[in-house]
Coordinates of C-alpha atoms in Angstrom, one line a residue:
M1 CA 26.8 16.0 0.6
K2 CA 24.3 13.4 -0.5
T3 CA 23.0 13.1 3.1
K4 CA 22.5 16.9 3.2
I5 CA 20.7 16.9 -0.1
F6 CA 18.4 14.1 1.1
L7 CA 17.7 15.7 4.4
T8 CA 17.0 19.1 2.7
V9 CA 14.6 17.6 0.2
S10 CA 12.8 15.5 2.8
A11 CA 12.5 18.5 5.2
I12 CA 10.9 20.6 2.5
A13 CA 8.5 17.9 1.6
L14 CA 7.6 17.0 5.2
A15 CA 7.1 20.7 6.0
S16 CA 4.7 21.2 3.1
L17 CA 2.4 18.3 3.9
P18 CA 1.1 19.7 7.3
A19 CA 0.5 23.0 5.5
A20 CA -1.5 21.1 2.9
A21 CA -3.5 19.5 5.7
A22 CA -4.1 22.8 7.3
A23 CA -5.4 24.3 4.1
Q24 CA -7.6 21.3 3.6
H25 CA -8.9 21.7 7.1
Q26 CA -9.8 25.3 6.4
N27 CA -11.6 24.3 3.3
H28 CA -13.7 21.8 5.3
S29 CA -14.6 24.4 7.9
A30 CA -15.6 27.2 5.5
P31 CA -19.1 28.6 6.4
P32 CA -21.8 26.9 4.3
A33 CA -24.2 28.7 2.0
E34 CA -27.4 29.7 3.7
Q35 CA -30.0 26.9 3.6
P36 CA -33.6 26.7 4.7
A37 CA -34.1 25.9 8.4
A38 CA -34.0 22.2 9.0
E39 CA -36.4 20.2 11.1
P40 CA -35.0 19.1 14.5
A41 CA -32.7 16.1 14.1
A42 CA -34.0 12.7 15.1
D43 CA -32.5 11.0 18.2
H44 CA -31.1 7.8 16.6
G45 CA -30.4 6.5 20.1
Q46 CA -34.2 6.2 20.6
M47 CA -34.9 4.6 17.3
D48 CA -35.6 0.8 16.9
H49 CA -33.6 0.0 13.8
S50 CA -34.8 -3.5 13.8
Q51 CA -38.3 -2.3 12.9
M52 CA -37.1 0.2 10.2
D53 CA -37.1 -0.6 6.5
H54 CA -34.0 1.2 5.6
G55 CA -34.1 0.1 2.0
Q56 CA -37.6 1.7 1.4
P57 CA -37.4 4.8 -0.8
A58 CA -37.8 8.0 1.1
A59 CA -40.8 9.0 -1.1
E60 CA -42.8 6.0 0.2
Q61 CA -42.2 6.8 3.9
P62 CA -45.3 8.3 5.6
A63 CA -44.6 11.9 6.8
P64 CA -45.8 12.6 10.4
A65 CA -48.3 15.4 10.8
P66 CA -46.9 18.5 12.5
A67 CA -48.2 19.3 16.0
P68 CA -50.8 22.2 16.0
S69 CA -48.5 24.4 18.1
E70 CA -45.5 24.0 15.7
P71 CA -44.7 26.3 12.9
A72 CA -45.0 25.1 9.3
P73 CA -42.4 22.5 8.4
A74 CA -39.3 23.6 6.5
A75 CA -38.7 22.8 2.8
E76 CA -38.3 19.1 2.3
Q77 CA -34.6 18.0 2.4
P78 CA -33.4 15.2 0.2
A79 CA -33.8 11.9 2.0
M80 CA -30.8 9.8 3.0
D81 CA -30.7 6.2 1.9
H82 CA -30.0 4.4 5.2
G83 CA -29.7 1.1 3.4
Q84 CA -26.3 2.2 2.1
M85 CA -25.0 3.4 5.5
D86 CA -22.7 1.3 7.7
Q87 CA -24.8 1.5 10.9
S88 CA -22.0 -0.2 12.9
Q89 CA -19.9 2.9 12.5
M90 CA -22.6 5.5 13.5
N91 CA -22.8 7.0 17.0
H92 CA -26.5 6.6 17.4
S93 CA -26.6 7.9 20.9
Q94 CA -25.2 11.3 20.1
P95 CA -27.6 14.1 21.1
A96 CA -29.4 15.7 18.2
A97 CA -28.1 19.1 19.3
E98 CA -24.6 18.1 18.4
Q99 CA -25.5 17.0 14.9
P100 CA -24.3 19.3 12.1
Q101 CA -26.7 21.9 10.7
A102 CA -28.4 21.1 7.5
G103 CA -26.5 22.4 4.5
Q104 CA -23.1 21.9 6.1
M105 CA -22.3 18.7 4.2
D106 CA -23.4 17.6 0.8
H107 CA -24.3 14.0 1.4
S108 CA -25.4 13.5 -2.1
Q109 CA -21.7 13.5 -3.1
M110 CA -20.5 11.1 -0.5
D111 CA -20.1 7.3 -1.1
H112 CA -21.3 6.0 2.3
G113 CA -20.9 2.5 1.2
Q114 CA -17.2 3.0 0.7
M115 CA -16.3 5.3 3.6
D116 CA -14.3 3.9 6.5
H117 CA -15.5 6.1 9.3
S118 CA -13.1 4.6 11.8
Q119 CA -10.2 6.2 9.9
M120 CA -11.5 9.7 9.5
A121 CA -10.1 11.1 12.7
G122 CA -6.5 10.5 11.8
G123 CA -6.3 11.3 8.1
H124 CA -8.0 11.3 4.8
D125 CA -9.1 7.9 3.4
M126 CA -9.4 7.9 -0.4
A127 CA -12.5 5.7 -0.5
G128 CA -14.7 8.6 -1.7
H129 CA -12.4 9.4 -4.7
K130 CA -12.1 7.7 -8.1
G131 CA -9.0 5.9 -9.2
A132 CA -6.4 7.3 -11.6
L133 CA -6.6 4.3 -14.0
G134 CA -10.3 3.7 -14.1
P135 CA -13.8 4.5 -12.8
Y136 CA -13.4 2.6 -9.5
P137 CA -12.5 3.6 -5.9
M138 CA -9.0 5.1 -5.4
N139 CA -8.5 2.6 -2.6
R140 CA -8.1 -0.1 -5.2
E141 CA -4.8 1.3 -6.4
A142 CA -1.6 0.3 -4.7
S143 CA 2.0 0.4 -6.0
G144 CA 2.6 1.0 -9.7
T145 CA -0.6 -0.2 -11.5
A146 CA -1.2 -3.1 -9.0
W147 CA -4.6 -3.6 -7.4
Q148 CA -5.6 -4.3 -3.8
P149 CA -9.0 -4.7 -2.2
D150 CA -11.3 -1.8 -2.4
L151 CA -11.6 -1.9 1.4
S152 CA -7.9 -1.5 1.9
E153 CA -6.5 1.6 3.7
H154 CA -5.3 4.3 1.4
M155 CA -4.4 7.2 3.7
G156 CA -2.8 10.5 3.0
V157 CA -2.8 14.3 3.5
M158 CA -4.9 15.8 0.7
R159 CA -5.8 19.2 -0.7
Q160 CA -7.4 20.6 -3.8
A161 CA -5.5 23.1 -5.9
G162 CA -7.8 24.2 -8.7
D163 CA -8.5 21.1 -10.9
W164 CA -5.6 19.3 -9.2
M165 CA -6.0 16.9 -6.3
L166 CA -2.7 16.6 -4.3
M167 CA -1.8 13.9 -1.9
G168 CA 1.2 13.2 0.4
H169 CA 2.1 10.3 2.6
G170 CA 5.3 9.3 4.4
V171 CA 6.8 7.1 7.0
L172 CA 10.3 7.2 8.6
N173 CA 11.5 4.2 10.7
V174 CA 14.5 4.2 13.1
V175 CA 15.2 0.4 13.5
G176 CA 17.5 -1.5 15.8
D177 CA 18.2 -4.9 14.2
H178 CA 19.7 -8.1 15.8
Q179 CA 20.2 -11.3 13.8
S180 CA 21.7 -14.2 15.8
G181 CA 24.1 -17.0 14.8
R182 CA 27.3 -17.2 12.9
R183 CA 25.9 -15.3 10.0
G184 CA 24.0 -12.8 12.1
D185 CA 24.9 -9.2 12.9
D186 CA 23.5 -6.1 14.6
K187 CA 22.7 -2.7 13.1
L188 CA 20.9 0.6 13.7
F189 CA 19.4 2.0 10.5
L190 CA 16.8 4.3 8.9
S191 CA 14.2 3.2 6.4
G192 CA 10.9 4.4 5.0
M193 CA 9.5 6.4 2.1
L194 CA 8.0 9.8 1.2
M195 CA 5.3 9.8 -1.4
G196 CA 3.6 12.6 -3.4
M197 CA 0.8 12.4 -6.0
A198 CA -1.0 15.0 -8.2
Q199 CA -3.9 14.2 -10.5
R200 CA -6.6 16.0 -12.4
P201 CA -9.3 15.2 -15.0
I202 CA -8.3 15.2 -18.6
G203 CA -10.9 14.5 -21.3
N204 CA -13.0 11.6 -20.1
G205 CA -10.3 10.3 -17.8
T206 CA -7.5 11.2 -15.5
V207 CA -3.8 12.2 -15.7
Q208 CA -1.6 11.5 -12.6
F209 CA 2.0 12.1 -11.6
K210 CA 3.6 10.1 -8.7
G211 CA 6.9 10.4 -6.9
M212 CA 8.4 8.3 -4.1
L213 CA 11.7 8.8 -2.3
S214 CA 13.5 6.6 0.2
P215 CA 16.1 7.3 3.0
D216 CA 17.4 3.7 2.6
P217 CA 20.8 4.7 1.0
L218 CA 21.7 6.4 4.3
M219 CA 22.0 2.9 5.8
G220 CA 25.0 2.1 3.6
K221 CA 25.6 0.0 0.6
S222 CA 25.5 -3.3 2.4
G223 CA 21.9 -2.7 3.7
Y224 CA 20.9 -4.3 7.0
P225 CA 21.3 -7.9 8.5
L226 CA 18.4 -10.2 7.5
L227 CA 19.0 -14.0 7.7
L228 CA 18.1 -16.0 4.7
A229 CA 17.7 -13.0 2.4
S230 CA 19.8 -12.6 -0.7
G231 CA 19.9 -10.4 -3.8
E232 CA 21.7 -7.5 -5.5
T233 CA 25.2 -6.3 -4.5
A234 CA 27.0 -3.7 -2.4
N235 CA 30.2 -3.4 -4.4
G236 CA 29.5 -4.8 -7.9
V237 CA 31.5 -7.9 -7.1
D238 CA 30.0 -9.8 -4.2
L239 CA 26.4 -10.9 -3.8
L240 CA 24.5 -9.7 -0.7
I241 CA 23.7 -12.8 1.4
D242 CA 21.9 -12.8 4.8
R243 CA 21.4 -9.0 4.3
Q244 CA 18.6 -6.9 2.8
H245 CA 19.9 -4.4 0.2
P246 CA 18.9 -0.7 0.5
H247 CA 16.4 0.6 -1.9
D248 CA 17.3 3.4 -4.2
F249 CA 16.7 7.0 -3.3
F250 CA 14.3 7.4 -6.3
M251 CA 11.8 4.6 -5.8
E252 CA 9.2 5.9 -8.3
L253 CA 8.9 8.8 -10.7
S254 CA 5.9 8.0 -12.9
A255 CA 3.1 9.4 -15.0
S256 CA -0.2 7.8 -16.1
V257 CA -3.2 8.8 -18.3
S258 CA -6.5 7.0 -18.5
Q259 CA -9.7 7.4 -20.6
N260 CA -13.0 5.9 -19.7
I261 CA -14.6 3.8 -22.5
G262 CA -17.8 2.9 -20.7
T263 CA -19.5 3.3 -17.3
N264 CA -17.1 0.8 -15.7
S265 CA -14.3 0.5 -18.2
S266 CA -11.2 2.3 -19.2
V267 CA -7.9 2.1 -21.0
F268 CA -4.6 3.5 -19.6
L269 CA -0.9 4.1 -20.2
Y270 CA 1.7 4.2 -17.4
G271 CA 5.4 5.1 -17.6
G272 CA 8.1 5.4 -14.9
L273 CA 11.8 6.0 -14.5
P274 CA 11.8 4.3 -12.1
G275 CA 8.5 2.6 -12.1
E276 CA 6.8 -0.8 -11.4
P277 CA 5.9 -3.2 -14.3
A278 CA 2.8 -5.4 -14.3
F279 CA 4.2 -8.3 -12.3
G280 CA 3.3 -9.7 -8.9
P281 CA 1.2 -8.3 -6.1
P282 CA 1.7 -4.8 -4.7
A283 CA 5.2 -4.3 -3.3
F284 CA 5.5 -5.4 0.3
M285 CA 5.7 -1.9 1.8
H286 CA 2.2 -1.2 0.2
R287 CA 0.4 -4.4 1.2
E288 CA -1.9 -3.6 4.1
A289 CA -1.3 -7.0 5.7
I290 CA 2.4 -6.3 6.3
M291 CA 3.1 -2.6 5.6
D292 CA 3.6 -1.9 9.3
S293 CA 6.6 -4.3 9.6
P294 CA 10.0 -2.6 9.1
E295 CA 11.4 -6.0 7.8
A296 CA 11.6 -7.0 4.2
P297 CA 10.4 -10.5 3.2
I298 CA 13.0 -13.1 2.2
S299 CA 10.7 -13.8 -0.8
H300 CA 11.2 -10.3 -2.2
H301 CA 13.1 -11.5 -5.3
W302 CA 10.4 -14.0 -6.2
L303 CA 7.4 -11.7 -5.9
D304 CA 8.0 -8.0 -6.0
S305 CA 11.6 -7.0 -6.5
T306 CA 10.6 -5.3 -9.8
H307 CA 8.9 -2.4 -7.8
I308 CA 12.0 -0.3 -8.7
S309 CA 12.6 -0.8 -12.4
F310 CA 14.6 1.9 -14.2
G311 CA 12.4 2.1 -17.3
V312 CA 8.8 0.9 -17.5
L313 CA 5.9 1.3 -20.0
T314 CA 2.6 -0.3 -19.3
A315 CA -0.7 -0.4 -21.3
G316 CA -3.9 -1.7 -19.7
L317 CA -7.6 -2.4 -20.2
V318 CA -10.0 -2.2 -17.2
L319 CA -13.3 -4.0 -17.6
D320 CA -15.3 -3.4 -14.4
K321 CA -13.8 -5.8 -11.8
A322 CA -11.1 -7.1 -14.2
K323 CA -7.9 -5.7 -15.6
I324 CA -5.4 -6.9 -18.2
E325 CA -2.1 -5.2 -18.7
I326 CA 1.3 -5.7 -20.4
S327 CA 4.6 -4.0 -19.7
R328 CA 7.9 -3.5 -21.4
F329 CA 10.6 -2.7 -19.0
N330 CA 14.3 -2.7 -18.1
G331 CA 14.7 -6.1 -16.5
R332 CA 18.0 -5.4 -14.9
E333 CA 17.9 -5.0 -11.1
P334 CA 19.3 -1.7 -9.6
D335 CA 23.1 -1.6 -9.2
Q336 CA 25.0 -0.6 -6.1
Y337 CA 24.8 3.1 -6.8
R338 CA 21.6 4.0 -4.9
W339 CA 21.4 7.8 -5.4
N340 CA 21.2 8.0 -9.2
I341 CA 18.7 7.2 -12.0
E342 CA 19.8 4.4 -14.3
T343 CA 18.9 3.9 -18.0
A344 CA 18.8 0.8 -20.1
P345 CA 16.8 -0.7 -23.0
L346 CA 13.2 -1.9 -22.3
D347 CA 14.2 -5.5 -23.0
S348 CA 11.8 -7.5 -20.7
T349 CA 8.1 -8.3 -20.8
A350 CA 5.4 -8.9 -18.1
V351 CA 1.7 -9.6 -18.4
R352 CA -0.8 -9.5 -15.5
L353 CA -4.5 -10.3 -15.1
S354 CA -6.2 -8.8 -12.0
Y355 CA -9.7 -9.5 -10.7
N356 CA -11.5 -8.0 -7.7
P357 CA -14.6 -10.2 -7.3
T358 CA -15.7 -8.3 -4.1
P359 CA -14.7 -5.1 -2.4
S360 CA -12.7 -7.1 0.2
I361 CA -10.7 -9.4 -2.3
A362 CA -8.0 -8.7 -4.9
L363 CA -6.7 -11.6 -7.1
Q364 CA -3.8 -11.5 -9.6
G365 CA -1.8 -13.8 -11.8
S366 CA 1.2 -12.7 -13.7
W367 CA 4.1 -13.8 -15.9
G368 CA 7.4 -12.2 -16.8
Y369 CA 10.4 -12.7 -19.0
F370 CA 13.4 -10.9 -17.5
K371 CA 16.5 -10.2 -19.7
E372 CA 19.6 -10.9 -17.5
P373 CA 18.2 -9.4 -14.3
E374 CA 21.2 -10.3 -12.1
Q375 CA 24.2 -8.0 -12.2
L376 CA 26.6 -10.8 -11.0
E377 CA 25.1 -13.8 -12.8
E378 CA 24.5 -14.4 -16.5
G379 CA 21.2 -15.7 -17.8
D380 CA 17.6 -14.7 -18.4
Q381 CA 14.8 -15.5 -16.0
R382 CA 11.1 -16.5 -16.2
R383 CA 8.9 -15.6 -13.3
F384 CA 5.4 -16.5 -12.4
S385 CA 3.2 -15.1 -9.6
A386 CA -0.3 -15.6 -8.2
S387 CA -1.7 -13.9 -5.1
A388 CA -4.9 -13.2 -3.1
L389 CA -5.2 -10.1 -0.9
W390 CA -8.1 -9.6 1.5
A391 CA -9.0 -6.6 3.7
D392 CA -12.2 -5.8 5.7
Q393 CA -13.5 -4.3 8.8
I394 CA -14.5 -7.3 11.0
A395 CA -16.1 -5.4 13.9
P396 CA -16.4 -1.7 14.9
E397 CA -12.9 -0.3 15.2
W398 CA -11.3 -3.7 14.2
K399 CA -9.7 -4.0 10.8
A400 CA -8.0 -7.1 9.4
A401 CA -6.0 -7.8 6.2
A402 CA -4.3 -10.9 4.8
T403 CA -2.1 -12.0 1.9
L404 CA -1.5 -15.4 0.3
A405 CA 1.1 -15.4 -2.5
W406 CA 3.2 -17.7 -4.6
G407 CA 6.1 -16.9 -6.8
R408 CA 8.3 -19.0 -9.1
K409 CA 11.7 -18.0 -10.5
G410 CA 13.1 -19.9 -13.5
I411 CA 16.9 -19.4 -14.0
Q412 CA 18.5 -20.1 -17.4
D413 CA 21.5 -22.3 -16.9
H414 CA 22.9 -22.9 -20.4
D415 CA 20.1 -25.0 -22.1
E416 CA 18.4 -25.9 -18.9
W417 CA 15.8 -24.0 -16.8
L418 CA 16.0 -24.3 -13.0
Y419 CA 12.8 -23.4 -11.2
D420 CA 12.5 -22.4 -7.5
D421 CA 9.4 -21.5 -5.6
A422 CA 8.4 -19.1 -2.8
F423 CA 5.3 -19.1 -0.7
V424 CA 4.1 -16.3 1.6
A425 CA 1.3 -15.8 4.1
E426 CA 0.8 -12.4 5.8
G427 CA -1.7 -10.9 8.2
S428 CA -2.5 -7.9 10.3
L429 CA -5.1 -6.8 12.8
K430 CA -5.7 -3.2 13.7
H431 CA -7.6 -1.8 16.7
R432 CA -7.5 1.9 17.4
G433 CA -3.8 2.8 17.7
W434 CA -2.6 -0.9 17.8
T435 CA -1.4 -2.9 14.8
F436 CA -0.5 -6.6 15.1
F437 CA 1.2 -8.2 12.2
G438 CA 2.8 -11.5 11.1
R439 CA 4.3 -13.3 8.2
G440 CA 5.4 -16.8 7.2
E441 CA 7.6 -17.7 4.2
I442 CA 9.2 -20.6 2.5
T443 CA 11.7 -20.1 -0.3
E444 CA 14.0 -22.3 -2.5
N445 CA 17.2 -20.4 -2.6
R446 CA 20.3 -21.1 -4.6
E447 CA 22.3 -18.0 -3.4
L448 CA 22.9 -18.8 0.3
V449 CA 26.2 -20.6 -0.3
E450 CA 29.0 -18.4 -1.8
D451 CA 31.0 -19.4 -4.8
E452 CA 28.3 -21.7 -6.2
H453 CA 27.0 -20.7 -9.6
H454 CA 23.3 -21.9 -9.8
G455 CA 24.1 -24.4 -7.1
E456 CA 21.7 -26.5 -5.0
A457 CA 18.3 -24.9 -4.1
Y458 CA 18.0 -25.0 -0.3
R459 CA 14.5 -24.9 1.1
V460 CA 14.4 -22.5 4.0
G461 CA 11.7 -20.8 6.0
K462 CA 10.9 -17.9 8.3
A463 CA 8.1 -16.8 10.7
S464 CA 7.8 -13.4 12.2
I465 CA 5.3 -11.7 14.5
G466 CA 5.2 -8.1 15.8
A467 CA 3.2 -5.1 16.9
V468 CA 3.3 -1.3 16.8
R469 CA 1.4 1.3 18.8
D470 CA 0.8 4.6 17.2
F471 CA 0.0 7.9 19.0
R472 CA -1.6 10.9 17.2
I473 CA 0.7 13.9 17.9
A474 CA -0.7 16.3 15.3
E475 CA -3.6 16.4 12.9
N476 CA -1.8 14.4 10.2
V477 CA 1.3 13.1 12.1
S478 CA 1.6 10.1 14.4
F479 CA 4.4 8.6 16.4
G480 CA 4.7 4.8 16.8
A481 CA 6.8 2.4 18.7
G482 CA 7.0 -1.4 18.0
A483 CA 9.0 -4.6 17.9
L484 CA 9.1 -7.9 16.1
V485 CA 10.7 -11.3 16.6
S486 CA 11.4 -13.9 14.0
V487 CA 12.5 -17.6 13.8
N488 CA 14.3 -19.0 10.8
F489 CA 14.3 -22.6 9.6
V490 CA 17.5 -23.9 8.1
P491 CA 18.0 -27.4 6.7
G492 CA 20.7 -29.7 8.1
D493 CA 23.1 -29.0 5.2
L494 CA 23.3 -25.3 6.2
K495 CA 23.3 -25.8 9.9
P496 CA 27.2 -25.6 10.1
L497 CA 27.1 -22.2 8.4
Y498 CA 24.4 -20.7 10.6
G499 CA 25.3 -22.4 13.8
S500 CA 21.7 -23.5 14.5
S501 CA 18.7 -25.0 12.8
N502 CA 16.6 -22.1 14.1
P503 CA 18.5 -18.9 14.3
V504 CA 16.4 -16.0 15.5
G505 CA 16.1 -12.3 14.8
A506 CA 14.6 -9.3 16.5
M507 CA 13.9 -5.7 15.6
G508 CA 12.7 -2.7 17.7
F509 CA 11.7 0.5 16.0
V510 CA 10.1 3.9 16.4
R511 CA 8.5 5.7 13.5
L512 CA 6.8 8.9 12.3
K513 CA 3.9 8.8 9.9
L514 CA 2.3 11.5 7.8
D515 CA -1.2 10.5 6.9

């Protein structure tokens, strides 16, 4: 019955998104209002840009005198500031006859400095839109209230419905998983997410509603095989070890409201059931450097396991490139029942400071006190996190992204605190339909040996690399096929359990994306 409900809800949502895209396409193709005749377009392919002063105001450029045989020039059009345009993305050799007629596009409303022209063919990038939590580009917003670089991808199917801006995005993976060694296993499973967002102006700010659903519960309570991963439970009795738990069906149901208090400043409130508190970098499935991998990180419970917290309230202050925020939330991790919504007191606290010094970099540092987060283990936790995210276009049609992150988990053991660290490096390179990605991790894990309560912390590591090729099959739908391989690094004390110092893993997958 739950499977039928999930498939019905997903089918309705998936069917509505292409319709939204079609409506948006019709809006773009509506006939423009009649404008005065424009002068013939210049052939940029014949222009010597090295001799042009693009930064010079248009009013100071000398106007060429019309030829005697030509009619009087048309009314002067607003000049374009070429100094703000990304010349590397323009097709200068396109004949003038193929250029759009004057009046078809209102360039005065476009943020050319933020537009990623290489992404326009496949979907709608959000670079030209403002964020929900402050007066900055929407691309800066990732999961929850976390920030990413302004130059990050933020794709989705969009349409306008009165004052409301609507957006949808989704990905569905079918994954074949093989993990070798004595603790390994094989499995075929579904994973992914379906997201929806609605926002509109309110007062001097924005109100936004977000929802995110996951097919993960369909894979079963024990999740999928993943060597060196640990956390949560399948039956309320045993800890999941060497397996990645499924995420809950409801990944986010949240609302936020912001008000601008200056040209570049704002205050905001965010609440979710579930939602994501102000701790850590964006959740791994939202980080551009690794979002195309179907594999969860083994560092998940050090950095971003709070991305599904059943009860979150966050207040924040944005001051231009900086943001400070504090959350009260339910610190208990989700239980083994993946289809429901849980409730509990908001008994935990997190504080995060974020800073984006340039459009390509996002930095954050955060601290949290978690009230008995583990269902099977007593004790509170203190967690610390710091991360740097980078994203930029490094050449025409080449996009790169990277993540460096550190997390520390302190476990209360009677009157003593035991601290364990995790380190992560991630990267991706995109060229046309290809995406190449990789990740390296080190964790200090006390949960890999059963029947040990806060036992020895074993330092383990993992490196993975993969690629996926996407093919556009409809205006806002793509089909992709990819694979990854991973090598795990196990200390000598654990070698008898795993059967090798370097057990390996592999995944092959196909996917559908709505963007």
